[in-house]
Short mmCIF file of C-alpha atoms in Angstrom, two decimals:
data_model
loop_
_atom_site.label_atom_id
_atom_site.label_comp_id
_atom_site.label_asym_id
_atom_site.label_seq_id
_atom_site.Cartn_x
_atom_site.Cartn_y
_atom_site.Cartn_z
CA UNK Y 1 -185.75 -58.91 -55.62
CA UNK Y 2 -186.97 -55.55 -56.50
CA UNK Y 3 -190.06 -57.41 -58.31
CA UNK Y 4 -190.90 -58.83 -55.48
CA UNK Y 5 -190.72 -55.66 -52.87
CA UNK Y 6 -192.13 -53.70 -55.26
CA UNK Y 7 -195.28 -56.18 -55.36
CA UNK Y 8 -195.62 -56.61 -52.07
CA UNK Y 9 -195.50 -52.54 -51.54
CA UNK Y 10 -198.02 -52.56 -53.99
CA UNK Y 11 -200.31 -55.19 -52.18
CA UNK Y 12 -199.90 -53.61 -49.25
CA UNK Y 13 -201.28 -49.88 -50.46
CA UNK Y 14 -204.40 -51.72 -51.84
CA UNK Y 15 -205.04 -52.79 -48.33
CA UNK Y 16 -205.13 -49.44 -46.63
CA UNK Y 17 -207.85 -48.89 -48.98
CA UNK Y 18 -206.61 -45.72 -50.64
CA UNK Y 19 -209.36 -43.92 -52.80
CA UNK Y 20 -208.79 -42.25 -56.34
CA UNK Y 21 -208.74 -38.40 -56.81
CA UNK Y 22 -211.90 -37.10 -58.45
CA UNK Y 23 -211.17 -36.12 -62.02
CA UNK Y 24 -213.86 -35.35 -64.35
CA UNK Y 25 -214.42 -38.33 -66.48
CA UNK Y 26 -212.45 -37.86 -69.58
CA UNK Y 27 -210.91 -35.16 -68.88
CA UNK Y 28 -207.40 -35.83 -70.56
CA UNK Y 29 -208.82 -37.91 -73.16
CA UNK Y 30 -206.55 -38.36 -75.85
CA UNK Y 31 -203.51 -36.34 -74.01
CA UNK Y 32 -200.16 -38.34 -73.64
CA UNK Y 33 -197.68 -37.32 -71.49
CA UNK Y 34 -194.19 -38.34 -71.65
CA UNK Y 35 -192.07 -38.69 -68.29
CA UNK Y 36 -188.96 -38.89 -67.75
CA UNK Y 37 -189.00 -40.87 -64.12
CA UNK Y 38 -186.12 -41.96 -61.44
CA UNK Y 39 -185.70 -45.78 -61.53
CA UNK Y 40 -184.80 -47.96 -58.68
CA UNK Y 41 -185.47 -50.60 -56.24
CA UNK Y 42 -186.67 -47.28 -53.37
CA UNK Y 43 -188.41 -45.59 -55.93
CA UNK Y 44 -190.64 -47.78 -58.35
CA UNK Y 45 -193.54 -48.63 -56.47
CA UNK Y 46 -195.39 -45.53 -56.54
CA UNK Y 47 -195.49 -46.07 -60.73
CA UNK Y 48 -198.36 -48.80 -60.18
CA UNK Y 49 -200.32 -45.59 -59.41
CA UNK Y 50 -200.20 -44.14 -63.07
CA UNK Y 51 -202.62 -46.54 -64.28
CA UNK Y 52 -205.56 -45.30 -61.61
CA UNK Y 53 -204.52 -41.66 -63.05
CA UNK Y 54 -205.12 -42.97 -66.62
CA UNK Y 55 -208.23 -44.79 -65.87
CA UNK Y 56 -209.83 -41.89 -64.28
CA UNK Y 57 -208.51 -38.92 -66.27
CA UNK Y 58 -208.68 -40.70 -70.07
CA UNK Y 59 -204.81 -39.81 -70.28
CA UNK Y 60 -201.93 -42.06 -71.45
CA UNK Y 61 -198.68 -41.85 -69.64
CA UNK Y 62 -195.58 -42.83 -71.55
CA UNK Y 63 -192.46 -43.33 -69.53
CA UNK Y 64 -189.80 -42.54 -71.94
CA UNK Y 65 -186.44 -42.91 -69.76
CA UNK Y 66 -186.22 -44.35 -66.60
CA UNK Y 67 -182.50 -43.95 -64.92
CA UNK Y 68 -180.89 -42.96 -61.60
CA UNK Y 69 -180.72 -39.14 -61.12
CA UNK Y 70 -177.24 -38.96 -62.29
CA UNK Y 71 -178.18 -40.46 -65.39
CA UNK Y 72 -181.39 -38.00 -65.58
CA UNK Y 73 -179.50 -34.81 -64.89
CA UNK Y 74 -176.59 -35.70 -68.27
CA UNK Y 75 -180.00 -36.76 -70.34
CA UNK Y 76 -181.62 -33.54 -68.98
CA UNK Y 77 -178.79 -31.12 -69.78
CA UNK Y 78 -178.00 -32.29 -73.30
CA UNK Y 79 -181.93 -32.26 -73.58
CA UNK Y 80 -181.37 -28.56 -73.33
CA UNK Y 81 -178.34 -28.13 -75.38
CA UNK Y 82 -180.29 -29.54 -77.67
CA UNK Y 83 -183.84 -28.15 -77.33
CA UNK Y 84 -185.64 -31.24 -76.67
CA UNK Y 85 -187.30 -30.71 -74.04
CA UNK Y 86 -191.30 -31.01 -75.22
CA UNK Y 87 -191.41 -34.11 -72.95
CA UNK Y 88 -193.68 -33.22 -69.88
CA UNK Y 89 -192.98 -34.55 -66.65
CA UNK Y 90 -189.54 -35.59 -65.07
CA UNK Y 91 -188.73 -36.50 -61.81
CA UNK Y 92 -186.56 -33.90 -60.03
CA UNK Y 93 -184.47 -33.87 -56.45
CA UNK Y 94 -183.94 -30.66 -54.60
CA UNK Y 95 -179.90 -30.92 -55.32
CA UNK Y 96 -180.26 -31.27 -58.38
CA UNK Y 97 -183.09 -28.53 -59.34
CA UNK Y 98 -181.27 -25.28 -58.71
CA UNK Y 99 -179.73 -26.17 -62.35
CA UNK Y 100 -182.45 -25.73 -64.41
CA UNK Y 101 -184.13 -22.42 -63.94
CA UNK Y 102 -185.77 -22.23 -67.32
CA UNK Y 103 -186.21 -26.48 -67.42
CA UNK Y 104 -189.34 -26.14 -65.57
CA UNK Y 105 -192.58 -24.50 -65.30
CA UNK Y 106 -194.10 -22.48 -61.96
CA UNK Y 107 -196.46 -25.14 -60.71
CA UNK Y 108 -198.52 -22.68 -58.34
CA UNK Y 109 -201.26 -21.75 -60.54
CA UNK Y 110 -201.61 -25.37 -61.76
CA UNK Y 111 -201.95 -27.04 -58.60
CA UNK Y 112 -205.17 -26.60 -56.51
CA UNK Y 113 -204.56 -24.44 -53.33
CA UNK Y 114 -205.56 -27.16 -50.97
CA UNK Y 115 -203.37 -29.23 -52.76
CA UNK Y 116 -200.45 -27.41 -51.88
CA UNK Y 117 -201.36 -26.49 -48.47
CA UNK Y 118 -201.16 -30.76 -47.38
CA UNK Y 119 -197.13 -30.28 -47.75
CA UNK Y 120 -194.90 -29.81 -44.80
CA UNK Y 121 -194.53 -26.00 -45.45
CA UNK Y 122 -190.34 -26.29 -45.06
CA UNK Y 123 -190.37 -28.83 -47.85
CA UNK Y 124 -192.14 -26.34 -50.39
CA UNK Y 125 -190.32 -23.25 -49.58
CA UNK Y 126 -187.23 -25.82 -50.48
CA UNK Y 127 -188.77 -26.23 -53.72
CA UNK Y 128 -189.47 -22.90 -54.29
CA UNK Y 129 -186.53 -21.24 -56.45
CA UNK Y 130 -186.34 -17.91 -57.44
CA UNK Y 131 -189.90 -17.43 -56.66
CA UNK Y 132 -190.98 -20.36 -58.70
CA UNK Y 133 -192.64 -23.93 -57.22
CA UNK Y 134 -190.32 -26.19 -59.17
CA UNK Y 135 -191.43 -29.62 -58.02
CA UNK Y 136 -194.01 -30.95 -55.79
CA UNK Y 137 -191.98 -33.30 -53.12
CA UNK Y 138 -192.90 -37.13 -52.86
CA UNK Y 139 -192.89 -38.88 -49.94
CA UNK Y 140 -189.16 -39.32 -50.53
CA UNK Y 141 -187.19 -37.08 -47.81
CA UNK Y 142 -183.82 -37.81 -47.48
CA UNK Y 143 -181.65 -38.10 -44.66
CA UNK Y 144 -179.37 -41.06 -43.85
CA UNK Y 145 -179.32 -42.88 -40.82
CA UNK Y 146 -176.83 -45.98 -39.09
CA UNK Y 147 -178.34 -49.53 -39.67
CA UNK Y 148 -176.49 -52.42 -38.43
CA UNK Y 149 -176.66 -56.09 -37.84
CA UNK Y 150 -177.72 -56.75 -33.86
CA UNK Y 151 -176.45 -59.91 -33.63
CA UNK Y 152 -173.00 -58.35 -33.92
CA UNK Y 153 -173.72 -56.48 -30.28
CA UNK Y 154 -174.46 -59.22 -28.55
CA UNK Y 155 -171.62 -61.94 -29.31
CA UNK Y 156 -169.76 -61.86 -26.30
CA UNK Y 157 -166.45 -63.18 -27.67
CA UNK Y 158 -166.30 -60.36 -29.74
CA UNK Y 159 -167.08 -57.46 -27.13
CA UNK Y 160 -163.92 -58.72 -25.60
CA UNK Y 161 -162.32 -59.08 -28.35
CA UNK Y 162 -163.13 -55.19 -29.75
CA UNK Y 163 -162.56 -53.72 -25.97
CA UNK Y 164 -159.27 -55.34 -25.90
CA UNK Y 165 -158.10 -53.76 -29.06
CA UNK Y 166 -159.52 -50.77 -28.92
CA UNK Y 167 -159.73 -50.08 -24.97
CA UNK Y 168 -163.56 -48.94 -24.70
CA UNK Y 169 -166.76 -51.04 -24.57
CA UNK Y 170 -168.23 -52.82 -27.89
CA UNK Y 171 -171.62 -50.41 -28.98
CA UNK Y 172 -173.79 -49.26 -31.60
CA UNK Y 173 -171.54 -46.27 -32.80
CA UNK Y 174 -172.41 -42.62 -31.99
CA UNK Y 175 -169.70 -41.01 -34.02
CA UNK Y 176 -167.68 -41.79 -37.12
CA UNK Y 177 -164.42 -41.91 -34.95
CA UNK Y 178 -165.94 -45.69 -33.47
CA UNK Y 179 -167.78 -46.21 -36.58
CA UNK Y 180 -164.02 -46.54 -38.32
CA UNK Y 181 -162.94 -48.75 -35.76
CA UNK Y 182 -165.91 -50.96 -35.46
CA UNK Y 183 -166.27 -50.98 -39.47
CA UNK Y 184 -162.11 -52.60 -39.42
CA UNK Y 185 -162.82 -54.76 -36.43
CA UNK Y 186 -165.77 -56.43 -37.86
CA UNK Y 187 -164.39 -56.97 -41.39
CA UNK Y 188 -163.26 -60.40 -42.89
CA UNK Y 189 -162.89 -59.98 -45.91
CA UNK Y 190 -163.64 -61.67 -48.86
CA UNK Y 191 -166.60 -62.47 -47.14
CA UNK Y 192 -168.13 -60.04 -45.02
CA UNK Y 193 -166.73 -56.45 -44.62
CA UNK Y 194 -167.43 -53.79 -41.79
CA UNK Y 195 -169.20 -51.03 -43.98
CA UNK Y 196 -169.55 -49.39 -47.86
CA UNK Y 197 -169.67 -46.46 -49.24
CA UNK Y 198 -171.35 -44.71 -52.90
CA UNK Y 199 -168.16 -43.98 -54.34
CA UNK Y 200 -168.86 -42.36 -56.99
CA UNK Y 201 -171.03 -39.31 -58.53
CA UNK Y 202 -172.73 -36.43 -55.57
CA UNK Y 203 -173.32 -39.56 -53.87
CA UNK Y 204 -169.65 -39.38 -52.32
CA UNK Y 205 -169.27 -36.02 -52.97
CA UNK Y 206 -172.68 -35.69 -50.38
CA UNK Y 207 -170.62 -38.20 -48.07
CA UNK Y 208 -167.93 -36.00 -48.07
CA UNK Y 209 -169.89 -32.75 -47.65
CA UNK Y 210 -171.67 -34.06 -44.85
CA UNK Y 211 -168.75 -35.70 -42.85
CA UNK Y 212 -166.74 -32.10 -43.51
CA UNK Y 213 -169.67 -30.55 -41.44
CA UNK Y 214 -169.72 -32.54 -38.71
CA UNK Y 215 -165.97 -32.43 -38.23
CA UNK Y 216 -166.46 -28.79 -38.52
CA UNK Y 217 -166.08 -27.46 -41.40
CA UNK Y 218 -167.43 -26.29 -44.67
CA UNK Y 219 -167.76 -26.96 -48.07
CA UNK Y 220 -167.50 -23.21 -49.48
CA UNK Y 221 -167.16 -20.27 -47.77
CA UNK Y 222 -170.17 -16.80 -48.27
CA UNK Y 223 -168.88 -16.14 -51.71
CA UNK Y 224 -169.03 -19.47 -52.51
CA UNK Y 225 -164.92 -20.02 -52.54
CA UNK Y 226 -164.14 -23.85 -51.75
CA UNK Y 227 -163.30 -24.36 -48.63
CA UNK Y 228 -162.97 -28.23 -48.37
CA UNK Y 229 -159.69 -27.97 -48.85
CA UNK Y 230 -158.95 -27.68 -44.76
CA UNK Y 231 -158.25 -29.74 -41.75
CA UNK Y 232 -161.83 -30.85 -41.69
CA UNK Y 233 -161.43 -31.83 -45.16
CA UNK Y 234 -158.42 -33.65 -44.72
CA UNK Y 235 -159.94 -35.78 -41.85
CA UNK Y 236 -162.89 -36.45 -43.64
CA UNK Y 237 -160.84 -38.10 -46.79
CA UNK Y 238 -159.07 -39.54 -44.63
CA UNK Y 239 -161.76 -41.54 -42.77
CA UNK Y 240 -162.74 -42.67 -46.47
CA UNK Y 241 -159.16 -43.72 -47.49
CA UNK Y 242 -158.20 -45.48 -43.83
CA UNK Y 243 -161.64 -47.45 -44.32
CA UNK Y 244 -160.19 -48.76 -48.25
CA UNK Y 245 -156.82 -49.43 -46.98
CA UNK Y 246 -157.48 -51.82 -44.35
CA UNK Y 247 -160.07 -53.81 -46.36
CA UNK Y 248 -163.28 -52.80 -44.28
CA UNK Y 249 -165.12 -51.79 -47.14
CA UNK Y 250 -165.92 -53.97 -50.44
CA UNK Y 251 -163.16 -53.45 -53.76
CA UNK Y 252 -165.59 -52.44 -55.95
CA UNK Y 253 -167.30 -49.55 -53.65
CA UNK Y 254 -165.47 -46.39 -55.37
CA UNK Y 255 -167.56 -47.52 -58.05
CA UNK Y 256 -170.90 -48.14 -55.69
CA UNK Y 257 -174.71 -45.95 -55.88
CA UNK Y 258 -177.37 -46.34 -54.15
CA UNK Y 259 -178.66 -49.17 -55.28
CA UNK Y 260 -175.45 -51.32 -54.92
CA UNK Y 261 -175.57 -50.38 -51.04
CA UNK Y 262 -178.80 -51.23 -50.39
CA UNK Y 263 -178.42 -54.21 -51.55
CA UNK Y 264 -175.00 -54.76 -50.39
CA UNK Y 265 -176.48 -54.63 -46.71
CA UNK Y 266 -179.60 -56.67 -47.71
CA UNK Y 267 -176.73 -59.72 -48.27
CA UNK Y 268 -175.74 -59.82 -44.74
CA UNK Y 269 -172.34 -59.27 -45.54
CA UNK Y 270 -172.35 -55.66 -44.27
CA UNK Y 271 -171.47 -54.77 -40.39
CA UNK Y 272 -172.68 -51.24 -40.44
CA UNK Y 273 -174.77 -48.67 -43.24
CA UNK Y 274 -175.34 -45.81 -43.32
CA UNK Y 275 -178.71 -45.22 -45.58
CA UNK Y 276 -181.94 -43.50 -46.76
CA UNK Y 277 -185.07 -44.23 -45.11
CA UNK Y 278 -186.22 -45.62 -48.25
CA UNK Y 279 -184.62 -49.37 -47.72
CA UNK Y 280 -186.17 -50.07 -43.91
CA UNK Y 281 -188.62 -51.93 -44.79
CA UNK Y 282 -187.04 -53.84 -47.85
CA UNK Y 283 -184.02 -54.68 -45.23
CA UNK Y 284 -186.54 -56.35 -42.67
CA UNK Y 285 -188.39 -58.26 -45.31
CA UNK Y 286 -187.71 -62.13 -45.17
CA UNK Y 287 -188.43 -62.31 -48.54
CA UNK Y 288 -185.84 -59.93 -49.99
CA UNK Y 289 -183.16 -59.54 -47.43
CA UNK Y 290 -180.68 -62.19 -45.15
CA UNK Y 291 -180.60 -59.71 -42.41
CA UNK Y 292 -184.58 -59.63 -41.88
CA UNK Y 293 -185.19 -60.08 -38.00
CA UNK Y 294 -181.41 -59.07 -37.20
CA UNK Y 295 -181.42 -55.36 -38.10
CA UNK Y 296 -180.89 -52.36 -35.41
CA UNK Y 297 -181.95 -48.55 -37.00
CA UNK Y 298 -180.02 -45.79 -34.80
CA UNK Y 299 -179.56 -42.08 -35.72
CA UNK Y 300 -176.59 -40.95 -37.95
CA UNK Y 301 -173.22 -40.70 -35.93
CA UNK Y 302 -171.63 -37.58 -35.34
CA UNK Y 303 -167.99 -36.06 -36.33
CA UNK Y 304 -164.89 -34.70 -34.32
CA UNK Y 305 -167.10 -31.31 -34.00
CA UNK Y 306 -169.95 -33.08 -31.81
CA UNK Y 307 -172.17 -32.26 -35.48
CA UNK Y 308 -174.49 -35.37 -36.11
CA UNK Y 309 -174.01 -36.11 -40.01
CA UNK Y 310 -177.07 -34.84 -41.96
CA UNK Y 311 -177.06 -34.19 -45.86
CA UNK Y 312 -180.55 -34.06 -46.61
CA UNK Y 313 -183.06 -33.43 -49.32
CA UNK Y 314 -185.72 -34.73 -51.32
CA UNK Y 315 -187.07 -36.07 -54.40
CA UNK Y 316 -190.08 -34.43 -56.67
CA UNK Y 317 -192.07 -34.47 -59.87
CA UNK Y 318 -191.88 -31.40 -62.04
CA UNK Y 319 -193.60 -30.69 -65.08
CA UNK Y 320 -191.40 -29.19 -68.39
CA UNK Y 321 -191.87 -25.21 -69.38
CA UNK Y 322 -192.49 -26.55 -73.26
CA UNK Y 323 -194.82 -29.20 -72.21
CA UNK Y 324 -197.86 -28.31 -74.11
CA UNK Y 325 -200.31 -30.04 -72.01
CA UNK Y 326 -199.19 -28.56 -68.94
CA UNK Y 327 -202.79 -29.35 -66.96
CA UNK Y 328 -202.79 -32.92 -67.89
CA UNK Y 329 -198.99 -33.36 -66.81
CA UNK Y 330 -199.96 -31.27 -63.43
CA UNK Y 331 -202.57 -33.11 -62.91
CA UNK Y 332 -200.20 -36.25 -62.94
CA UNK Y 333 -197.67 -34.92 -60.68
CA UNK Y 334 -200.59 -33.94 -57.93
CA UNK Y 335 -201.80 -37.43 -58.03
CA UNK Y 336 -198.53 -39.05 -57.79
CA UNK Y 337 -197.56 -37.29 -55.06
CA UNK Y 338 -201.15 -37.43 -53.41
CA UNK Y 339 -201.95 -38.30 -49.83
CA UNK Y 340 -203.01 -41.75 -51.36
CA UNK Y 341 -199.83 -41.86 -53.32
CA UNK Y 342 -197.61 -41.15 -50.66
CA UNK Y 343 -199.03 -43.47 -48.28
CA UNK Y 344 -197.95 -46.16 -50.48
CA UNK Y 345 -194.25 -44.65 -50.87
CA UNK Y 346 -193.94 -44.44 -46.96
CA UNK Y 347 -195.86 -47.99 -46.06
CA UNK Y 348 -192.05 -49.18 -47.77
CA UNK Y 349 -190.32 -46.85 -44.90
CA UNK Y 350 -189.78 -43.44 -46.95
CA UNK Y 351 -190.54 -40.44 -45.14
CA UNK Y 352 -193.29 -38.53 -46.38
CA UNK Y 353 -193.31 -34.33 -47.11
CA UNK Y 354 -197.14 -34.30 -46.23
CA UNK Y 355 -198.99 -33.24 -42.89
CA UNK Y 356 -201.10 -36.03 -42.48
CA UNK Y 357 -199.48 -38.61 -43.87
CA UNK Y 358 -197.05 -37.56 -41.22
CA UNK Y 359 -199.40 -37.94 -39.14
CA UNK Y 360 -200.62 -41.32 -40.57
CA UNK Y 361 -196.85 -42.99 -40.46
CA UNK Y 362 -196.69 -42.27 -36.93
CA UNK Y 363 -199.92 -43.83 -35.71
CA UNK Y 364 -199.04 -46.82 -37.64
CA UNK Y 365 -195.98 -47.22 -36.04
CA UNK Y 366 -197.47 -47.77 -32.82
CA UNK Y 367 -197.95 -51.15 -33.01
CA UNK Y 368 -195.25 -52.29 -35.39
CA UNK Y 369 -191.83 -52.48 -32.95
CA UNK Y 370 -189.29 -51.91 -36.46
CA UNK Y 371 -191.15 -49.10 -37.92
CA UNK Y 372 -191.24 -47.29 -34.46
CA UNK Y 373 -187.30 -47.87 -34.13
CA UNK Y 374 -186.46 -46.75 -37.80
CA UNK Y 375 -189.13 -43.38 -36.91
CA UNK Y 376 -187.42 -42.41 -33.51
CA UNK Y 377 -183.59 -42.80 -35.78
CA UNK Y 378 -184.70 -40.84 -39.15
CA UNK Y 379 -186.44 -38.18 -36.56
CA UNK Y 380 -183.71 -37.64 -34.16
CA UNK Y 381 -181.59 -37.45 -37.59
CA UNK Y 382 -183.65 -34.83 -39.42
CA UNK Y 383 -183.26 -32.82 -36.47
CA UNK Y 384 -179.77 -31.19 -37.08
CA UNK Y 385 -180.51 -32.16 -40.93
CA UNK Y 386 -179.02 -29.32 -43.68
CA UNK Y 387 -179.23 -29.09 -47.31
CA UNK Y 388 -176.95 -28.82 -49.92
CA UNK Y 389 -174.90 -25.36 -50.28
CA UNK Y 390 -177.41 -23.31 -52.32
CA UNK Y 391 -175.61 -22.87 -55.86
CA UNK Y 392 -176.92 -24.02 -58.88
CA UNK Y 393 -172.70 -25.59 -60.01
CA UNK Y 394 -173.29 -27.84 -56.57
CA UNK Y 395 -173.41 -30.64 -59.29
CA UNK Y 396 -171.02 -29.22 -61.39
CA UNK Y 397 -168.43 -29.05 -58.42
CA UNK Y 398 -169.01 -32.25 -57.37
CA UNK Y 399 -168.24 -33.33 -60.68
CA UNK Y 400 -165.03 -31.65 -59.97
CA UNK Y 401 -164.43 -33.10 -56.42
CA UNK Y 402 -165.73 -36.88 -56.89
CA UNK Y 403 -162.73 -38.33 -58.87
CA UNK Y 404 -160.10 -36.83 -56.86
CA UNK Y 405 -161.78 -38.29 -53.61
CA UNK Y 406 -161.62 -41.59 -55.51
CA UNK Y 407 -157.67 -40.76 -56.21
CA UNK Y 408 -156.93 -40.30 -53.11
CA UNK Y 409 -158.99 -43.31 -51.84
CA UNK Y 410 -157.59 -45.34 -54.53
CA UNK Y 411 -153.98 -44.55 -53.33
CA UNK Y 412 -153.36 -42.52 -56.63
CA UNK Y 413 -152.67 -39.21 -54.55
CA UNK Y 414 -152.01 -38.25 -51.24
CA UNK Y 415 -154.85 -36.35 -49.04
CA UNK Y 416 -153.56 -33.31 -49.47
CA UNK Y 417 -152.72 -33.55 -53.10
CA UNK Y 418 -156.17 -34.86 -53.73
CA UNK Y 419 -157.76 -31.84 -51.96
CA UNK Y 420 -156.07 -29.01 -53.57
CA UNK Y 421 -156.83 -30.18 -56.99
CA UNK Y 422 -160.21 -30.35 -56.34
CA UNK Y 423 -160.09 -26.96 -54.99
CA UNK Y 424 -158.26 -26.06 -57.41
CA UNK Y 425 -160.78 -27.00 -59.78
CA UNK Y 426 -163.72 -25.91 -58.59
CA UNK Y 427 -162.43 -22.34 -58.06
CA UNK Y 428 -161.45 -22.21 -61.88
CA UNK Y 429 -165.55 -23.54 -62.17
CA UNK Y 430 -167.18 -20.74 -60.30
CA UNK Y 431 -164.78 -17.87 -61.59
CA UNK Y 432 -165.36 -18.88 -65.57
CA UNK Y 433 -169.30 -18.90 -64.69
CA UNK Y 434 -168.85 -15.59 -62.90
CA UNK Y 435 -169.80 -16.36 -59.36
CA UNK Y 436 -166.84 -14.07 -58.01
#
């Protein structure tokens, strides 16, 4: 499947008739940069670009690892330990960047001013840390938003059915409270369950973080003391164990990422989703996905607080501080995150971090029914969107947090229990590296 999205992503970019940078003929001849990139089925496409960059530069790129971000940031870190870090270009995610002040090089004087000024202004003052430009963001902004199967909302047997057990009207779900109950009411397990979950890595821990805000609480406090470990954070485990228990959600999802969701939902046998941008348009392809034709895109639901979920962020290229062809590897990471460039990423449904192309996604929606309903969702979405708590152990602690989440999901330890020893831990985490 992800052959033949990525293909027809590709196709589609050569149609809108994108033109190549202007590079001086030759101009990396002989240079070869090695890259470290993401891999995935939401993230791939874009590569088909490197060869234009090579044919018009003289430059030879060398993908040398090619792994989900998790995988990245352990290859990354023991590439430090280890002082291996000559390699020149790696992808990078705004959650993830904050560890690596000395990773990566200040991009600013390497990247032409005009270049710079295309980018939504917000998402380079995000990538800007400790007065360094870090990354420059692809069209890859991240904030998760509620698709669903239609047909599910308009069987009559089973409005009646759901308002007889549950006492209000059958409806898309505006907050987590009917998303629970729609997710157990719609499961039938082995064969079709009501929702999934990432259970595994900062991709629960993000869950987690995000459905603690919108029932009202916090992840850490100023000082950066947990404070998860609340009646926030007890409700939101909870909502993740009550979901396990009854069978809603698929056996295997404590040890789900990304790419086992998207793909999850792409089967049909998936009520409800919550999911990146980056998987509209390979869920509404005929070719790739059983639910093609029959799939609704509404905005995230919100918690007991009235706080519409929204853990957001964004993905990026940055170039290495020992890279020692730091122009040719800049030079890459303009082009691949281009206007051009990130045309292509968003024509697949990923939201873009430039002006125009902005600007570009929207007019095209116009006439295309789908793309203007997943738009209006990821927009109304982004609205209340927040980031990740700014400290560079926000990896570390999740680390910490993610396996007792999947202990208490698991049955293995009570909520409470669960919570306190991931508290527990993370407070030992931040006092041994000094943060109070």
């Amino acid at each position: 499947m992800k052959g033949r999205v990525a293909s027809s992503v590709l196709a589609l970019g050569a149609g809108l008739g994108f033109a190549t940078a202007a590079f001086a003929d030759g101009e990396f001849a002989g240079v070869t940069i090695e890259a470290k990139l993401i891999g995935g089925q939401q993230y791939e496409a874009l590569y088909g670009r490197i060869a234009d960059w090579e044919k018009a530069t003289g430059g030879k790129v060398s993908i040398i690892s090619q792994k989900n971000h998790f995988e990245l940031d352990k290859e990354y870190k023991a590439d430090i330990a280890a002082g291996t870090t000559s390699w020149c270009v790696g992808s990078n995610h705004s959650s993830f960047a904050p560890q690596y002040p000395d990773l990566f090089t200040d991009l600013t004087p390497l990247i032409p001013a005009e270049s710079l000024a295309g980018f939504v202004p917000a998402n380079i003052a995000a990538a800007t840390i400790n007065g360094k430009l870090t990354m420059l963001p692809r069209a890859q902004f991240d904030v998760s938003a509620l698709y669903y199967q239609k047909s599910l909302y308009t069987d009559k047997a089973k409005a009646e059915a759901f308002k007889a057990k549950f006492g209000y009207d059958l409806a898309v779900p505006e907050t987590w409270d009917q998303f629970r109950d729609q997710a157990e009411f719609f499961a039938d397990p082995p064969n079709f369950y009501g929702t999934q979950y990432a259970g595994k890595d900062e991709a629960i821990n993000g869950r987690f973080y995000e459905l603690v805000v919108a029932n009202g609480g916090k992840m850490f406090n100023d000082d950066f003391t947990p404070a998860f470990n609340s009646p926030a954070g007890k409700e939101s485990l909870q909502w993740f164990v009550d979901l396990y228990k009854a069978g809603a959600v698929p056996p295997g999802t404590t040890n789900y990422l990304w790419d086992d969701l998207g793909n999850g939902f792409a089967s049909g046998t998936i009520a409800l989703n919550l999911d990146w941008p980056g998987w509209s348009a390979f869920f509404n392809d005929p070719a790739a996905s059983k639910v093609a034709g029959n799939v609704g895109v509404a905005p995230a639901p919100k918690g007991s607080a009235g706080v519409r979920t929204g853990w957001s962020g964004f993905h990026g290229f940055s170039v290495t501080e020992a890279c020692a062809t730091k122009e040719a590897a800049a030079s890459l990471v303009d082009f691949l995150t281009n206007e051009d460039s990130q045309k292509l990423e968003s024509a697949a449904g990923p939201l873009p971090s430039r002006t125009a192309v902005w600007d570009y996604v929207l007019e095209q929606a116009k006439s295309d029914p789908y793309k203007a309903e997943v738009l209006a969702a990821f927009q109304e979405t982004a609205k209340t969107a927040f980031p990740v708590p700014p400290t560079p152990y926000w990896i570390e602690s999740g680390n910490l947090i993610f396996p007792e989440l999947q202990a208490a999901i698991l049955g293995d330890k009570t909520v409470d229990q669960a919570l306190q020893d991931a508290s527990d831990a993370v407070d030992g985490l931040m006092k041994e590296n000094g943060v109070y």
